[in-house]
């Protein structure tokens, strides 16, 4: 069995999109970092990152699957022949139940598996990630605890140890509603930018944090999380109740106004 190098490990990034680049920025001072992506920038070497092919990524001590949830199986199929026994495979998806099942079913039995979900993105992490949160789900092996210790001590992240089921149940509310409301607000643009309240400004700041997330992230949050639809259905049901309540009160207020006007006419008539 291959024993991962724990002092200066090799880390292979499978995927180098916006979040892959954020990962690379914070990991490259602490490891030998390799990356593969069909659209890898030509000048990647200038940033201290080694451009690699899937075989080289699979040979690393730690492999990070920085790909959309929908592309996880394809990435695993590409890497599977090259993964070394004892390697640690980590995903960074926004949902955890489905990816955990996929990794357990499709990765070799002699690799360790850790599910993670950084609870931030390129926008919220652009000025630094210290103090931000990351969820860690131990799936196979004991490496999750070592990874959690590194993230806590070195990158100064707030680590939440959880399970895929517990993660998705809470994320359905935390992320599902945030992204849903943000999508609707963006669709309502143009929105006021000058005459605003402090609460509206906070709402717009939250919207800006997720505005540029890829459509794949939104679809994973809303469709790949089995707990998302019940939350979404309840939200829309409550919104419909509120609309009915407001329409009913508006109708009653109009009736009262008309009754008051008639009474006044009767008095002065």
Coordinates of C-alpha atoms in Angstrom, one line a residue:
X1 CA 0.0 0.0 0.0
X2 CA 1.2 3.5 -0.8
X3 CA 1.7 5.6 2.3
X4 CA 0.8 9.3 1.7
X5 CA 3.5 11.9 2.4
X6 CA 2.1 13.8 5.3
X7 CA 5.0 16.4 5.5
X8 CA 5.0 17.6 1.9
X9 CA 2.1 15.7 0.2
X10 CA 1.4 15.8 -3.5
X11 CA -2.1 17.2 -4.2
X12 CA -3.8 16.7 -7.5
X13 CA -6.7 19.0 -8.5
X14 CA -9.1 17.4 -10.9
X15 CA -10.8 20.5 -12.2
X16 CA -9.5 24.1 -12.3
X17 CA -12.6 26.3 -12.5
X18 CA -13.3 29.2 -10.2
X19 CA -13.4 27.1 -7.1
X20 CA -10.4 25.0 -8.2
X21 CA -8.4 28.2 -8.5
X22 CA -9.5 29.3 -5.0
X23 CA -8.3 26.0 -3.6
X24 CA -5.0 26.2 -5.4
X25 CA -4.3 29.7 -4.1
X26 CA -4.5 28.5 -0.5
X27 CA -3.0 25.1 -0.8
X28 CA 0.1 25.7 -3.0
X29 CA 2.3 27.1 -0.1
X30 CA 1.8 23.8 1.7
X31 CA 2.1 21.0 -0.9
X32 CA 3.3 20.0 -4.3
X33 CA 0.3 21.0 -6.3
X34 CA -0.7 19.5 -9.7
X35 CA -3.8 20.4 -11.7
X36 CA -5.7 19.0 -14.7
X37 CA -8.5 20.7 -16.6
X38 CA -9.3 20.6 -20.3
X39 CA -9.2 24.4 -20.2
X40 CA -6.1 24.8 -18.0
X41 CA -4.5 28.2 -18.4
X42 CA -1.3 28.2 -20.4
X43 CA 0.5 30.2 -17.7
X44 CA -0.5 28.0 -14.8
X45 CA 3.2 27.1 -14.2
X46 CA 3.9 30.7 -13.3
X47 CA 1.7 30.4 -10.2
X48 CA 3.7 27.4 -8.9
X49 CA 1.2 24.8 -10.0
X50 CA 2.2 21.9 -12.2
X51 CA 0.1 21.2 -15.3
X52 CA -0.6 17.5 -15.3
X53 CA -2.6 14.7 -17.0
X54 CA -5.1 12.5 -15.2
X55 CA -2.5 9.7 -14.7
X56 CA -0.3 12.2 -12.8
X57 CA -3.3 13.5 -10.8
X58 CA -4.2 9.9 -9.9
X59 CA -0.7 9.2 -8.6
X60 CA -0.9 12.0 -6.0
X61 CA -1.1 11.4 -2.3
X62 CA -4.4 13.5 -2.1
X63 CA -6.8 13.9 -5.1
X64 CA -9.4 16.7 -4.9
X65 CA -12.3 16.3 -7.2
X66 CA -13.1 20.0 -7.9
X67 CA -15.7 19.2 -10.6
X68 CA -19.5 19.8 -10.7
X69 CA -21.5 17.2 -8.9
X70 CA -23.0 16.0 -12.3
X71 CA -19.5 15.4 -13.6
X72 CA -18.3 13.3 -10.5
X73 CA -18.7 9.9 -12.1
X74 CA -16.9 10.9 -15.3
X75 CA -14.0 12.3 -13.2
X76 CA -13.8 9.1 -11.2
X77 CA -13.8 6.9 -14.3
X78 CA -10.9 8.9 -15.7
X79 CA -8.9 8.7 -12.5
X80 CA -9.7 5.2 -11.3
X81 CA -7.0 3.3 -13.2
X82 CA -4.4 5.6 -11.9
X83 CA -5.3 5.9 -8.2
X84 CA -2.7 4.5 -5.8
X85 CA -3.7 2.3 -2.8
X86 CA -3.8 4.4 0.3
X87 CA -4.5 7.6 -1.6
X88 CA -7.0 10.1 -0.2
X89 CA -9.8 11.2 -2.5
X90 CA -11.7 14.4 -1.5
X91 CA -14.7 16.0 -3.1
X92 CA -15.9 19.6 -2.6
X93 CA -19.5 19.4 -3.8
X94 CA -22.4 21.4 -2.5
X95 CA -24.4 18.3 -1.7
X96 CA -23.1 15.2 0.1
X97 CA -25.5 12.2 0.1
X98 CA -25.3 11.5 -3.7
X99 CA -21.5 12.2 -4.1
X100 CA -20.8 10.0 -1.0
X101 CA -22.7 7.1 -2.5
X102 CA -21.1 7.6 -5.9
X103 CA -17.6 7.7 -4.4
X104 CA -18.2 4.6 -2.3
X105 CA -19.5 2.7 -5.3
X106 CA -17.1 3.8 -8.0
X107 CA -13.7 4.4 -6.3
X108 CA -11.3 1.5 -5.6
X109 CA -11.8 0.0 -2.2
X110 CA -8.2 0.7 -1.2
X111 CA -8.4 4.5 -1.3
X112 CA -9.7 6.6 1.6
X113 CA -12.7 9.0 0.9
X114 CA -13.5 12.3 2.5
X115 CA -16.5 14.4 1.6
X116 CA -16.1 18.2 2.1
X117 CA -18.2 21.2 1.4
X118 CA -16.5 24.6 1.8
X119 CA -19.3 26.8 3.0
X120 CA -18.0 29.7 0.9
X121 CA -17.1 30.5 -2.7
X122 CA -14.8 32.6 -4.8
X123 CA -16.9 35.7 -4.0
X124 CA -17.2 35.3 -0.2
X125 CA -13.6 34.0 0.0
X126 CA -11.9 36.6 -2.3
X127 CA -10.5 38.6 0.7
X128 CA -9.3 35.5 2.6
X129 CA -10.8 32.4 4.0
X130 CA -9.7 32.5 7.7
X131 CA -12.7 32.1 9.9
X132 CA -15.0 30.8 7.1
X133 CA -16.7 27.4 7.5
X134 CA -16.1 24.0 5.9
X135 CA -18.1 20.8 6.4
X136 CA -16.2 17.6 6.6
X137 CA -17.9 14.2 6.2
X138 CA -15.7 11.1 7.0
X139 CA -16.7 8.4 4.5
X140 CA -14.0 5.8 4.4
X141 CA -10.8 5.7 6.4
X142 CA -9.4 7.9 9.2
X143 CA -7.9 10.7 7.1
X144 CA -10.8 13.1 7.6
X145 CA -9.6 13.9 11.0
X146 CA -6.1 14.8 9.8
X147 CA -7.5 16.9 7.0
X148 CA -9.8 18.7 9.5
X149 CA -6.8 19.4 11.8
X150 CA -4.8 20.9 8.8
X151 CA -7.8 23.1 7.7
X152 CA -8.3 24.3 11.3
X153 CA -4.7 24.9 12.3
X154 CA -3.1 26.0 9.1
X155 CA -5.8 27.6 6.9
X156 CA -7.7 28.7 10.1
X157 CA -11.1 27.5 8.8
X158 CA -14.0 26.7 11.1
X159 CA -14.4 23.0 10.7
X160 CA -17.8 21.3 11.1
X161 CA -17.7 17.5 11.3
X162 CA -20.9 16.0 10.1
X163 CA -22.5 13.2 8.0
X164 CA -23.8 13.5 4.4
X165 CA -27.4 13.1 5.6
X166 CA -27.1 15.8 8.3
X167 CA -25.3 18.1 5.9
X168 CA -27.9 17.9 3.1
X169 CA -30.8 18.4 5.6
X170 CA -29.4 21.7 6.8
X171 CA -28.0 22.8 3.5
X172 CA -31.4 22.5 1.9
X173 CA -32.4 25.5 4.0
X174 CA -29.1 27.3 4.3
X175 CA -28.1 27.2 0.6
X176 CA -31.4 26.2 -1.1
X177 CA -33.3 29.2 0.1
X178 CA -30.4 31.6 -0.4
X179 CA -29.8 30.7 -4.0
X180 CA -33.5 30.5 -4.8
X181 CA -34.2 34.0 -3.4
X182 CA -31.1 35.4 -5.1
X183 CA -32.2 33.9 -8.5
X184 CA -35.6 35.5 -8.2
X185 CA -34.1 38.9 -7.1
X186 CA -31.7 38.9 -10.1
X187 CA -34.7 38.1 -12.4
X188 CA -36.5 41.2 -10.9
X189 CA -33.7 43.6 -11.9
X190 CA -33.2 46.5 -12.3
X191 CA -33.5 47.0 -8.5
X192 CA -33.0 50.2 -6.6
X193 CA -29.3 51.1 -5.9
X194 CA -29.6 54.6 -4.4
X195 CA -32.6 54.9 -2.1
X196 CA -32.2 51.7 -0.1
X197 CA -32.4 50.6 3.5
X198 CA -29.7 48.8 5.5
X199 CA -31.7 45.6 5.4
X200 CA -32.1 45.8 1.6
X201 CA -28.4 46.4 1.2
X202 CA -27.7 43.3 3.2
X203 CA -30.1 41.3 1.0
X204 CA -28.3 42.6 -2.1
X205 CA -24.9 41.7 -0.6
X206 CA -26.1 38.1 -0.1
X207 CA -27.4 38.1 -3.7
X208 CA -24.0 39.3 -5.0
X209 CA -22.2 36.5 -3.2
X210 CA -24.0 33.8 -5.3
X211 CA -24.9 35.8 -8.4
X212 CA -21.9 34.5 -10.4
X213 CA -22.0 30.9 -9.2
X214 CA -22.2 28.5 -12.2
X215 CA -25.6 27.2 -13.2
X216 CA -24.3 23.7 -12.3
X217 CA -23.9 24.8 -8.7
X218 CA -27.5 26.1 -8.5
X219 CA -28.9 22.9 -10.1
X220 CA -26.9 20.7 -7.7
X221 CA -28.1 22.7 -4.7
X222 CA -31.7 22.6 -5.8
X223 CA -32.0 19.2 -7.5
X224 CA -29.2 16.9 -6.3
X225 CA -30.1 17.5 -2.6
X226 CA -33.0 15.2 -1.7
X227 CA -34.1 17.5 1.1
X228 CA -34.2 20.6 -1.2
X229 CA -37.6 20.1 -2.8
X230 CA -39.6 19.8 0.4
X231 CA -38.0 23.0 1.7
X232 CA -38.7 24.7 -1.7
X233 CA -42.4 23.5 -1.7
X234 CA -42.9 24.8 1.9
X235 CA -41.4 28.1 1.0
X236 CA -43.7 28.6 -2.0
X237 CA -46.7 27.3 -0.1
X238 CA -46.1 29.9 2.7
X239 CA -45.6 32.6 0.1
X240 CA -48.9 31.7 -1.5
X241 CA -50.5 31.8 2.0
X242 CA -49.1 35.3 2.5
X243 CA -50.3 36.5 -0.9
X244 CA -53.8 35.2 -0.1
X245 CA -53.7 36.9 3.3
X246 CA -52.6 40.2 1.8
X247 CA -55.2 40.0 -1.0
X248 CA -57.9 39.2 1.6
X249 CA -56.9 42.1 3.9
X250 CA -56.7 44.4 0.9
X251 CA -60.3 43.5 -0.2
X252 CA -61.6 43.9 3.4
X253 CA -59.9 47.3 3.7
X254 CA -61.6 48.4 0.4
X255 CA -64.9 47.2 1.7
X256 CA -64.5 49.1 4.9
X257 CA -63.5 52.3 3.0
X258 CA -66.5 52.0 0.7
X259 CA -68.8 51.4 3.7
X260 CA -67.3 54.5 5.5
X261 CA -67.8 56.6 2.4
X262 CA -71.4 55.6 2.1
X263 CA -72.1 56.3 5.7
X264 CA -70.6 59.8 5.3
X265 CA -72.8 60.5 2.3
X266 CA -75.8 59.3 4.2
X267 CA -75.0 61.7 7.1
X268 CA -74.4 64.7 4.9
X269 CA -77.2 63.9 2.5

